[in-house]
Coordinates of C-alpha atoms and ligand atoms in Angstrom, one line a residue:
X718 CA -21.4 86.0 -38.9
X719 CA -24.7 87.0 -37.2
X720 CA -26.5 84.3 -35.3
X721 CA -29.4 82.4 -37.1
X722 CA -32.2 84.6 -35.7
X723 CA -30.2 87.8 -36.1
X724 CA -29.4 87.2 -39.7
X725 CA -30.9 89.4 -42.4
X726 CA -32.0 86.3 -44.2
X727 CA -34.0 85.0 -41.2
X728 CA -35.5 88.4 -40.6
X729 CA -36.6 88.5 -44.3
X730 CA -38.2 85.1 -43.9
X731 CA -40.1 86.2 -40.8
X732 CA -41.3 89.3 -42.6
X733 CA -42.4 87.2 -45.6
X734 CA -44.1 84.7 -43.3
X735 CA -46.1 87.4 -41.6
X736 CA -47.6 88.5 -44.9
X737 CA -48.2 85.0 -46.3
X738 CA -51.6 83.5 -46.4
X739 CA -50.7 80.1 -45.1
X740 CA -53.4 78.3 -47.1
X741 CA -52.5 75.2 -49.0
X742 CA -55.4 75.6 -51.5
X743 CA -53.6 78.7 -52.7
X744 CA -50.0 77.7 -52.1
X745 CA -50.1 74.2 -53.6
X746 CA -47.9 74.0 -56.6
X747 CA -46.0 71.1 -58.1
X748 CA -42.6 71.3 -56.5
X749 CA -40.1 68.5 -56.4
X750 CA -36.7 67.1 -57.2
X751 CA -36.3 64.1 -59.6
X752 CA -33.2 61.9 -59.3
X753 CA -32.5 58.4 -60.7
X754 CA -33.2 56.8 -57.3
X755 CA -35.8 59.0 -55.6
X756 CA -38.4 61.5 -56.3
X757 CA -38.9 64.1 -53.6
X758 CA -42.2 66.0 -53.8
X759 CA -42.9 69.0 -51.6
X760 CA -45.9 70.4 -53.4
X761 CA -47.9 70.3 -50.1
X762 CA -45.7 72.4 -47.9
X763 CA -47.0 75.8 -46.7
X764 CA -44.5 77.7 -48.8
X765 CA -44.5 79.8 -52.0
X766 CA -41.7 80.5 -54.5
X767 CA -40.5 83.5 -52.4
X768 CA -40.3 81.4 -49.2
X769 CA -38.3 78.8 -51.0
X770 CA -36.0 81.4 -52.4
X771 CA -35.5 83.0 -49.0
X772 CA -34.8 79.6 -47.4
X773 CA -32.2 78.9 -50.0
X774 CA -30.6 82.3 -49.3
X775 CA -30.6 81.5 -45.6
X776 CA -28.7 78.3 -46.4
X777 CA -26.1 80.2 -48.5
X778 CA -25.7 83.0 -45.9
X779 CA -25.2 80.5 -43.1
X780 CA -22.1 79.2 -44.9
X781 CA -23.8 75.8 -45.4
X782 CA -21.7 75.0 -48.5
X783 CA -18.4 75.4 -46.6
X784 CA -19.7 73.6 -43.5
X785 CA -20.7 70.6 -45.6
X786 CA -17.2 70.6 -47.2
X787 CA -15.6 71.0 -43.8
X788 CA -17.4 67.8 -42.7
X789 CA -16.4 65.9 -45.8
X790 CA -12.8 67.2 -45.4
X791 CA -12.6 65.8 -41.9
X792 CA -12.2 69.1 -40.1
X793 CA -12.9 69.0 -36.4
X794 CA -16.4 70.4 -36.6
X795 CA -17.5 68.7 -33.4
X796 CA -15.9 71.5 -31.5
X797 CA -16.9 70.6 -28.0
X798 CA -15.2 67.2 -28.3
X799 CA -12.5 68.4 -30.7
X800 CA -13.4 65.7 -33.2
X801 CA -14.0 65.3 -36.9
X802 CA -17.4 64.1 -38.1
X803 CA -16.5 61.8 -40.9
X804 CA -19.2 59.1 -41.2
X805 CA -19.2 59.8 -45.0
X806 CA -15.7 58.3 -45.1
X807 CA -17.2 55.0 -44.1
X808 CA -18.9 54.9 -47.5
X809 CA -15.8 55.8 -49.4
X810 CA -13.3 53.0 -48.6
X811 CA -11.1 53.7 -51.6
X812 CA -10.2 57.0 -50.2
X813 CA -9.7 55.8 -46.6
X814 CA -7.4 52.9 -46.2
X815 CA -8.3 52.3 -42.5
X816 CA -12.0 51.9 -43.5
X817 CA -11.0 49.6 -46.3
X818 CA -8.9 47.5 -43.9
X819 CA -11.8 47.0 -41.4
X820 CA -14.2 46.2 -44.2
X821 CA -11.8 43.5 -45.5
X822 CA -11.7 42.0 -42.0
X823 CA -15.5 42.0 -41.8
X824 CA -15.8 40.4 -45.2
X825 CA -13.3 37.7 -44.4
X826 CA -15.0 37.0 -41.0
X827 CA -18.5 36.9 -42.6
X828 CA -17.2 34.5 -45.3
X829 CA -16.1 31.9 -42.7
X830 CA -19.0 32.5 -40.2
X831 CA -20.6 29.2 -39.2
X832 CA -23.1 30.5 -36.7
X833 CA -26.8 30.8 -37.7
X834 CA -27.9 32.9 -34.7
X835 CA -26.5 36.3 -34.2
X836 CA -27.2 38.2 -31.0
X837 CA -26.2 41.9 -31.4
X838 CA -25.9 43.7 -28.0
X839 CA -25.8 47.4 -28.0
X840 CA -27.9 50.5 -27.4
X841 CA -28.6 54.0 -28.9
X842 CA -26.4 54.6 -31.9
X843 CA -24.9 51.1 -31.4
X844 CA -28.3 49.6 -32.1
X845 CA -31.0 51.7 -33.8
X846 CA -29.3 52.2 -37.2
X847 CA -28.3 48.6 -37.6
X848 CA -31.8 47.4 -36.5
X849 CA -33.4 49.8 -39.0
X850 CA -31.1 48.4 -41.8
X851 CA -31.7 44.8 -40.7
X852 CA -35.5 45.2 -40.8
X853 CA -35.4 47.0 -44.1
X854 CA -33.2 44.4 -45.7
X855 CA -34.7 41.3 -44.1
X856 CA -35.8 39.7 -47.4
X857 CA -32.1 39.7 -48.5
X858 CA -31.0 37.7 -45.4
X859 CA -28.8 34.7 -46.0
X860 CA -30.8 31.4 -45.7
X861 CA -31.0 30.1 -42.2
X862 CA -29.6 33.3 -40.5
X863 CA -31.3 34.9 -37.6
X864 CA -30.3 38.3 -36.2
X865 CA -31.7 39.6 -33.0
X866 CA -30.9 42.9 -31.1
X867 CA -30.7 43.1 -27.3
X868 CA -30.7 46.8 -26.3
X869 CA -32.7 47.3 -23.2
X870 CA -31.2 46.5 -19.8
X871 CA -34.7 45.3 -18.8
X872 CA -34.0 41.5 -18.6
X873 CA -37.1 41.0 -20.6
X874 CA -35.2 42.0 -23.8
X875 CA -32.4 39.5 -23.2
X876 CA -34.7 36.7 -22.0
X877 CA -37.1 37.0 -25.0
X878 CA -34.5 37.5 -27.7
X879 CA -32.4 34.5 -26.6
X880 CA -35.4 32.2 -25.8
X881 CA -35.1 29.1 -27.8
X882 CA -31.7 29.9 -29.3
X883 CA -29.2 27.0 -29.3
X884 CA -26.0 28.5 -27.8
X885 CA -23.8 26.2 -29.9
X886 CA -25.3 27.9 -32.9
X887 CA -25.0 31.4 -31.5
X888 CA -22.5 34.2 -31.9
X889 CA -22.8 37.3 -29.6
X890 CA -21.6 40.6 -30.8
X891 CA -21.1 43.3 -28.2
X892 CA -21.3 46.6 -29.9
X893 CA -20.2 49.6 -27.9
X894 CA -18.0 52.5 -28.9
X895 CA -16.9 53.2 -25.4
X896 CA -17.3 49.6 -24.0
X897 CA -18.6 51.3 -20.7
X898 CA -22.3 51.8 -21.4
X899 CA -24.1 50.4 -18.4
X900 CA -26.9 48.7 -20.3
X901 CA -24.7 47.1 -22.8
X902 CA -22.1 45.9 -20.3
X903 CA -24.8 44.3 -18.2
X904 CA -26.3 42.5 -21.2
X905 CA -22.8 41.4 -22.3
X906 CA -22.1 40.0 -18.8
X907 CA -25.4 38.1 -18.9
X908 CA -24.7 36.8 -22.4
X909 CA -21.3 35.6 -21.2
X910 CA -22.9 33.8 -18.3
X911 CA -25.7 32.4 -20.6
X912 CA -23.0 30.9 -22.9
X913 CA -20.8 29.6 -20.0
X914 CA -23.7 28.0 -18.2
X915 CA -24.6 26.1 -21.3
X916 CA -21.3 25.4 -23.0
X917 CA -18.8 25.4 -20.1
X918 CA -16.5 27.9 -18.4
X919 CA -13.5 27.3 -20.6
X920 CA -12.3 30.7 -21.9
X921 CA -12.4 29.2 -25.3
X922 CA -16.2 29.5 -25.2
X923 CA -16.1 33.2 -25.0
X924 CA -13.3 33.4 -27.5
X925 CA -15.4 31.4 -30.0
X926 CA -18.8 32.7 -29.3
X927 CA -18.3 36.4 -28.5
X928 CA -16.9 39.2 -30.6
X929 CA -16.9 43.0 -30.2
X930 CA -17.3 46.2 -32.2
X931 CA -15.6 49.0 -30.3
X932 CA -13.0 51.7 -30.2
X933 CA -11.8 50.6 -26.8
X934 CA -9.5 47.6 -27.3
X935 CA -8.1 47.4 -23.7
X936 CA -11.7 47.2 -22.3
X937 CA -12.7 44.5 -24.8
X938 CA -9.7 42.5 -23.8
X939 CA -10.4 42.9 -20.1
X940 CA -13.9 41.6 -20.7
X941 CA -12.4 38.4 -22.1
X942 CA -13.1 38.9 -25.8
X943 CA -10.1 38.1 -28.0
X944 CA -8.8 41.5 -29.5
X945 CA -8.4 39.5 -32.8
X946 CA -12.2 39.3 -32.8
X947 CA -12.7 43.0 -32.3
X948 CA -13.7 45.2 -35.2
X949 CA -12.7 48.8 -34.7
X950 CA -13.9 52.2 -35.7
X951 CA -12.8 55.7 -34.8
X952 CA -13.6 58.7 -32.6
X953 CA -14.6 60.6 -35.8
X954 CA -17.7 58.3 -36.1
X955 CA -20.4 59.5 -33.8
X956 CA -22.7 56.9 -32.2
X957 CA -25.9 57.8 -34.0
X958 CA -23.9 58.2 -37.3
X959 CA -22.2 54.8 -36.9
X960 CA -24.5 52.4 -38.7
X961 CA -22.2 52.2 -41.8
X962 CA -19.1 51.6 -39.6
X963 CA -18.3 48.1 -38.1
X964 CA -21.3 48.8 -35.8
X965 CA -23.6 47.9 -38.7
X966 CA -21.1 46.1 -40.9
X967 CA -20.5 43.2 -38.6
X968 CA -24.1 42.2 -37.7
X969 CA -25.4 43.0 -41.2
X970 CA -22.6 41.3 -43.1
X971 CA -23.2 38.1 -41.0
X972 CA -27.0 38.3 -41.6
X973 CA -27.2 39.6 -45.2
X974 CA -23.9 38.6 -46.6
X975 CA -21.1 41.1 -47.2
X976 CA -22.2 41.9 -50.7
X977 CA -25.6 43.2 -49.5
X978 CA -23.9 45.3 -46.8
X979 CA -21.7 46.7 -49.6
X980 CA -24.9 47.8 -51.4
X981 CA -26.0 49.7 -48.2
X982 CA -22.7 51.5 -48.4
X983 CA -23.2 52.2 -52.1
X984 CA -26.7 53.7 -51.5
X985 CA -25.4 55.9 -48.7
X986 CA -22.4 56.9 -50.9
X987 CA -24.8 57.9 -53.7
X988 CA -26.7 60.2 -51.3
X989 CA -23.5 61.6 -49.8
X990 CA -22.3 62.6 -53.3
X991 CA -25.7 64.1 -54.1
X992 CA -25.5 66.1 -50.8
X993 CA -22.0 67.3 -51.5
X994 CA -22.5 68.3 -55.1
X995 CA -26.1 69.1 -56.0
X996 CA -27.1 72.7 -56.1
X997 CA -29.2 73.6 -53.0
X998 CA -32.4 74.0 -55.0
X999 CA -32.0 70.4 -56.1
X1000 CA -30.4 69.0 -53.0
X1001 CA -32.9 66.7 -51.2
X1002 CA -31.3 66.7 -47.7
X1003 CA -30.8 70.4 -47.9
X1004 CA -34.4 71.1 -49.1
X1005 CA -35.9 68.8 -46.5
X1006 CA -33.9 70.5 -43.7
X1007 CA -34.9 73.9 -45.0
X1008 CA -38.6 72.9 -45.0
X1009 CA -38.1 71.6 -41.4
X1010 CA -36.7 75.0 -40.5
X1011 CA -39.6 76.7 -42.1
X1012 CA -42.1 74.5 -40.2
X1013 CA -40.2 74.8 -36.9
X1014 CA -39.0 78.4 -36.8
X1015 CA -41.5 80.2 -39.0
X1016 CA -44.7 78.2 -38.6
X1017 CA -44.1 77.1 -35.0
X1018 CA -44.7 73.4 -35.7
X1019 CA -42.3 71.5 -33.3
X1020 CA -43.2 67.9 -34.2
X1021 CA -42.8 65.9 -37.3
X1022 CA -44.4 62.6 -38.3
X1023 CA -42.4 60.1 -40.4
X1024 CA -44.8 57.8 -42.2
X1025 CA -43.2 55.1 -44.3
X1026 CA -45.7 53.1 -46.4
X1027 CA -43.5 50.1 -46.0
X1028 CA -43.4 47.5 -43.3
X1029 CA -39.7 47.1 -43.9
X1030 CA -39.1 50.7 -42.8
X1031 CA -40.8 50.0 -39.5
X1032 CA -37.7 50.9 -37.6
X1033 CA -36.8 54.1 -39.5
X1034 CA -38.8 56.4 -37.3
X1035 CA -37.0 55.2 -34.1
X1036 CA -33.6 55.6 -35.8
X1037 CA -34.6 59.0 -37.1
X1038 CA -35.8 60.0 -33.7
X1039 CA -32.4 59.4 -32.2
X1040 CA -30.5 61.1 -35.1
X1041 CA -32.7 64.2 -35.0
X1042 CA -33.4 64.5 -31.2
X1043 CA -29.9 63.6 -29.9
X1044 CA -28.3 65.8 -32.6
X1045 CA -30.4 68.9 -32.5
X1046 CA -31.9 69.0 -29.0
X1047 CA -29.5 71.7 -28.0
X1048 CA -29.8 74.9 -25.9
X1049 CA -26.5 76.6 -26.8
X1050 CA -24.9 77.7 -30.1
X1051 CA -21.4 76.9 -31.3
X1052 CA -20.0 79.7 -29.1
X1053 CA -21.7 78.2 -26.1
X1054 CA -24.3 81.0 -25.9
X1055 CA -28.0 80.3 -25.2
X1056 CA -30.1 80.0 -28.4
X1057 CA -33.2 82.2 -28.6
X1058 CA -35.1 80.1 -31.2
X1059 CA -36.4 76.6 -31.4
X1060 CA -33.9 73.9 -32.2
X1061 CA -34.7 70.3 -32.8
X1062 CA -38.1 68.7 -33.3
X1063 CA -40.0 65.8 -31.9
X1064 CA -40.0 63.0 -34.4
X1065 CA -42.3 60.0 -34.3
X1066 CA -43.9 57.6 -36.7
X1067 CA -45.2 54.2 -37.6
X1068 CA -45.5 52.4 -40.9
X1069 CA -48.6 53.1 -43.0
X1070 CA -51.3 52.0 -42.9
X1071 CA -51.0 51.0 -39.2
X1072 CA -50.6 54.6 -38.1
X1073 CA -53.9 55.5 -39.9
X1074 CA -55.8 53.4 -37.4
X1075 CA -54.0 55.0 -34.5
X1076 CA -52.7 58.6 -34.4
X1077 CA -53.8 60.0 -37.8
X1078 CA -57.0 61.3 -36.2
X1079 CA -54.9 63.9 -34.5
X1080 CA -53.0 64.6 -37.7
X1081 CA -56.3 65.3 -39.5
X1082 CA -58.4 67.0 -36.9
X1083 CA -56.1 67.7 -33.9
X1084 CA -55.5 71.3 -32.6
X1085 CA -51.8 71.1 -33.3
X1086 CA -50.4 70.9 -36.8
X1087 CA -47.8 68.2 -37.4
X1088 CA -46.0 68.2 -40.7
X1089 CA -45.5 64.7 -42.2
X1090 CA -43.1 62.9 -44.5
X1091 CA -44.6 60.1 -46.5
X1092 CA -42.3 57.4 -48.0
X1093 CA -43.4 54.9 -50.6
X1094 CA -42.0 52.4 -53.1
X1095 CA -43.1 51.6 -56.6
X1096 CA -42.4 47.9 -56.1
X1097 CA -43.2 45.7 -53.0
X1098 CA -40.7 43.5 -51.2
X1099 CA -43.3 40.7 -51.3
X1100 CA -45.6 40.7 -54.3
X1101 CA -48.8 39.3 -52.8
X1102 CA -52.2 39.4 -54.5
X1103 CA -53.4 39.7 -58.0
X1104 CA -53.9 42.8 -60.1
X1105 CA -57.2 42.3 -61.9
X1106 CA -60.2 44.3 -63.0
X1107 CA -61.9 43.2 -59.8
X1108 CA -59.0 43.5 -57.3
X1109 CA -55.7 45.2 -56.5
X1110 CA -52.5 43.7 -55.1
X1111 CA -51.5 44.1 -51.5
X1112 CA -49.0 46.7 -52.6
X1113 CA -51.5 48.6 -54.7
X1114 CA -53.9 48.6 -51.7
X1115 CA -51.1 50.0 -49.5
X1116 CA -50.1 52.7 -52.0
X1117 CA -53.7 53.9 -52.4
X1118 CA -53.2 55.3 -48.9
X1119 CA -49.8 56.8 -49.7
X1120 CA -51.6 58.8 -52.4
X1121 CA -54.8 59.6 -50.5
X1122 CA -53.5 60.7 -47.1
X1123 CA -51.3 63.7 -48.2
X1124 CA -54.3 65.2 -50.1
X1125 CA -56.7 64.6 -47.2
X1126 CA -54.3 66.3 -44.9
X1127 CA -53.6 69.2 -47.3
X1128 CA -57.0 70.0 -48.6
X1129 CA -59.4 68.5 -46.1
X1130 CA -63.2 68.5 -46.7
X1131 CA -65.8 70.9 -45.5
X1132 CA -68.7 69.6 -43.5
X1133 CA -71.4 71.6 -41.8
X1134 CA -71.4 69.0 -39.1
X1135 CA -68.2 70.0 -37.3
X1136 CA -67.1 66.5 -36.0
X1137 CA -66.9 65.5 -39.6
X1138 CA -65.2 68.7 -40.8
X1139 CA -61.6 68.2 -42.1
X1140 CA -59.8 71.6 -41.9
X1141 CA -56.9 70.5 -44.2
X1142 CA -53.9 72.9 -44.5
X1143 CA -51.6 70.3 -42.9
X1144 CA -48.3 70.2 -44.8
X1145 CA -46.4 67.1 -46.0
X1146 CA -43.7 65.9 -48.3
X1147 CA -43.7 62.7 -50.3
X1148 CA -40.7 60.6 -51.1
X1149 CA -41.1 57.9 -53.8
X1150 CA -38.4 55.3 -54.5
X1151 CA -38.4 52.3 -56.8
X1152 CA -37.9 49.5 -54.3
X1153 CA -36.7 48.8 -50.8
X1154 CA -33.3 47.2 -51.2
X1155 CA -30.0 47.4 -49.3
X1156 CA -29.1 50.3 -51.7
X1157 CA -32.2 52.4 -51.0
X1158 CA -32.1 51.5 -47.3
X1159 CA -28.5 53.0 -47.2
X1160 CA -29.6 56.0 -49.2
X1161 CA -32.4 56.7 -46.8
X1162 CA -30.0 56.3 -43.9
X1163 CA -27.7 59.0 -45.4
X1164 CA -30.7 61.3 -46.1
X1165 CA -31.7 61.1 -42.4
X1166 CA -28.1 61.9 -41.3
X1167 CA -27.6 64.8 -43.6
X1168 CA -31.0 66.3 -43.1
X1169 CA -30.4 66.5 -39.3
X1170 CA -26.8 67.8 -39.7
X1171 CA -28.0 70.5 -42.2
X1172 CA -30.3 72.0 -39.7
X1173 CA -27.6 72.1 -37.1
X1174 CA -25.2 73.8 -39.6
X1175 CA -27.8 76.5 -40.3
X1176 CA -28.9 77.0 -36.7
X1177 CA -25.2 77.3 -35.7
X1178 CA -25.4 74.5 -33.1
X1179 CA -23.2 71.4 -32.6
X1180 CA -25.3 68.4 -33.9
X1181 CA -22.5 66.0 -32.9
X1182 CA -22.2 66.0 -29.2
X1183 CA -24.8 64.7 -26.6
X1184 CA -24.0 66.1 -23.2
X1185 CA -27.7 66.1 -22.4
X1186 CA -27.6 62.3 -21.7
X1187 CA -25.0 62.6 -19.0
X1188 CA -26.9 63.9 -15.9
X1189 CA -29.4 61.1 -15.9
X1190 CA -26.6 58.5 -16.3
X1191 CA -24.7 60.0 -13.4
X1192 CA -27.7 60.0 -11.1
X1193 CA -28.3 56.4 -12.1
X1194 CA -24.8 55.4 -11.0
X1195 CA -25.5 57.0 -7.6
X1196 CA -28.7 55.0 -7.2
X1197 CA -26.8 51.8 -8.2
X1198 CA -24.3 52.5 -5.4
X1199 CA -27.1 53.2 -3.0
X1200 CA -28.7 49.9 -3.9
X1201 CA -25.5 48.0 -3.5
X1202 CA -25.0 49.6 -0.1
X1203 CA -28.5 48.5 0.8
X1204 CA -27.6 44.9 -0.2
X1205 CA -24.7 45.1 2.3
X1206 CA -26.3 47.0 5.2
X1207 CA -30.1 46.4 4.8
X1208 CA -30.5 50.2 5.0
X1209 CA -31.2 52.9 2.4
X1210 CA -28.9 55.9 2.8
X1211 CA -31.3 58.8 1.9
X1212 CA -28.6 61.5 2.0
X1213 CA -29.1 63.8 -1.0
X1214 CA -32.4 62.3 -2.0
X1215 CA -35.6 64.4 -2.2
X1216 CA -38.7 63.0 -0.5
X1217 CA -40.3 61.8 -3.7
X1218 CA -37.3 59.8 -4.9
X1219 CA -36.6 58.5 -1.4
X1220 CA -40.1 57.1 -1.0
X1221 CA -40.2 55.5 -4.5
X1222 CA -36.7 53.9 -3.9
X1223 CA -37.6 52.7 -0.4
X1224 CA -40.8 51.1 -1.8
X1225 CA -38.8 49.4 -4.5
X1226 CA -36.3 48.0 -2.0
X1227 CA -39.0 47.0 0.4
X1228 CA -40.6 45.0 -2.5
X1229 CA -44.1 46.5 -1.8
X1230 CA -46.0 49.6 -2.5
X1231 CA -46.1 52.3 0.2
X1232 CA -49.3 52.5 2.4
Ligands
F6P819 O1 -27.1 57.6 -24.8 C1 -26.1 58.2 -25.4 C2 -25.1 57.4 -26.1 O2 -23.9 57.9 -25.8 C3 -25.4 57.4 -27.6 O3 -25.0 58.6 -28.2 C4 -24.6 56.2 -28.0 O4 -24.8 55.9 -29.3 C5 -25.0 55.3 -27.0 O5 -25.1 56.0 -25.8 C6 -24.2 54.0 -26.8 O6 -22.9 54.3 -26.6 P1 -21.8 53.1 -26.8 O7 -21.7 52.8 -28.2 O8 -20.5 53.8 -26.3 O9 -22.2 52.0 -26.0

C-alpha cells in the first residue's frame, strides 16, 4: 500500500485543494451528522462536497475499516511494543470476563468504602482522563465525598491537595501502570510518610489507607500495599487510553458511586459501537479526524482549539492534548521510515466563555488560522437564573456565545478601520449534546480516543507508543544521580554536561543565582 502522501487519494486531495477557493462565504453549507445523543455540525469547515468525498475515499483507501476492526479484534496493532490496543474491551465487560472480574471487585470495594477523602496519585494517562471525568461528573458525586488528584512532583501539588484533609478519613490510591514512574513514586512515598506520621508506623496503616491500580503486582507489594487491595489492568490498555480501566474506575466509583461509573462505560460503549458500525460519511470520529487531516495536511493549520461551552468540561482540553499529542506526535511511519508530511497537531483550549476574554483575539484576528471545535449542551448542570421577557438564564447567556462565536470566526465583519476588521474564514465544527452526564462524558472520552487513533491509522503511524518521552526521563535520572553524589561529596561532577546546564545546575545546588 502506498504511503499516505504517495497515495492517489491524497494526490487527488492536493489537486482539489489547489483549485479550491477557500472562502467560507462560498463554501458554507449545512453539513452534519444527527444521532440520538449528539449532533455534529461541520458546516463551517473549509471544504466542499468534493473535498468531503475525496477525504472519505482517502479513509477507505488507507484500509481504515480493517484497521478499526483489527483494533476491536485485539490484533497487536501497537507493532513497536507488540501489543494489542483494546481499550474498547473495557466498555464491553460481557465479552471480556477479565474486565468483568475487575469491575466486580471495584464495585464491591466502592460499596464498602468508608473514606470520605480520596487522594488519587498518578500522572499522564494515569491522571488526565480520570480528572476530566471527575470534573465533568462532579454534580453526580456521592454526598460528602471529596476526590483530589496529585500529579505533579512539585511538592506544591501534594501540599495543597492534602492541606486540611483528615488522614483518618483519607484513602490514597496510587495509580501507575508501571509502578516505576518517578513523579508518582515520589508522591506515593510522601503520601505513605504523611499517613504514618499522623496515624503511626504500623504496617496496618498503609494496608488500610493505601490501595493501588497497576499492572505490576510485585512492585505494588514491595511498596507495602496489600496486593489484595490492588486493581489490575493489562498491557493492552495504553496509558492515555486507560480512563475506563481500573485507572478511572477505582477513583470514580469511590467518588461518584459505581452506577455512575457504569454510565460512563455505557456512553463510551455507545460511541465505540457508532465508530465500529456507522458508515464513514456518518461516522463522527472518522469525519472529525478527516477534517483534522484536511486542516493539517491540506490547509497547513497545525493547531486546533477545543472550546467547550461547559465549565464541567474544563479538563477535556488537557486530556485531549495528551491523547492527540502523545499519540500522533510521530516522526516515523509503521515501517520505521521518516514521514514526509505533518503528523499530530497542537491542541489547546479552555471552557467558554473564559477563553473569549483571553486567546480568542488571536483566533479572530491573528495571522495564523486555528480551526476550532465548539461543544455545547442543551441543558445546564446547574439551572441558575430565570428565563423571562427581560432576562435569560445563566445557561442561555452561556449558549448565546456558543452560537455567536462560530459565525464571527467564519464570516467576520468588514471594517474600513483595519484594527476593527474581522477577516473571517476561520473554520470550526460544533458539537451539541443534550446534557453533561456520566453517559455523555464517557461518550466524549471515546470520541477523543477514536478521533486521534483514526488519524494515526490514515497517516500510517503508530498512535499507541510514546518513545518520545524517554530521553528526557533518562537525562533526568542522570541529574538525580549527580545531585545525590553532590549530597555525598559536596561537589558537582560536571562530566558530560554542557556549559549551560552545568551553570544552571551549579547555581541550583549553590542555592543562589550566578553573578
Ligand atoms: O509520560 C509518559 C507516560 O508513560 C504516559 O504515557 C503514561 O500515561 C504516564 O507516563 C504514566 O505512566 P504510569 O501509569 O506507568 O505511571
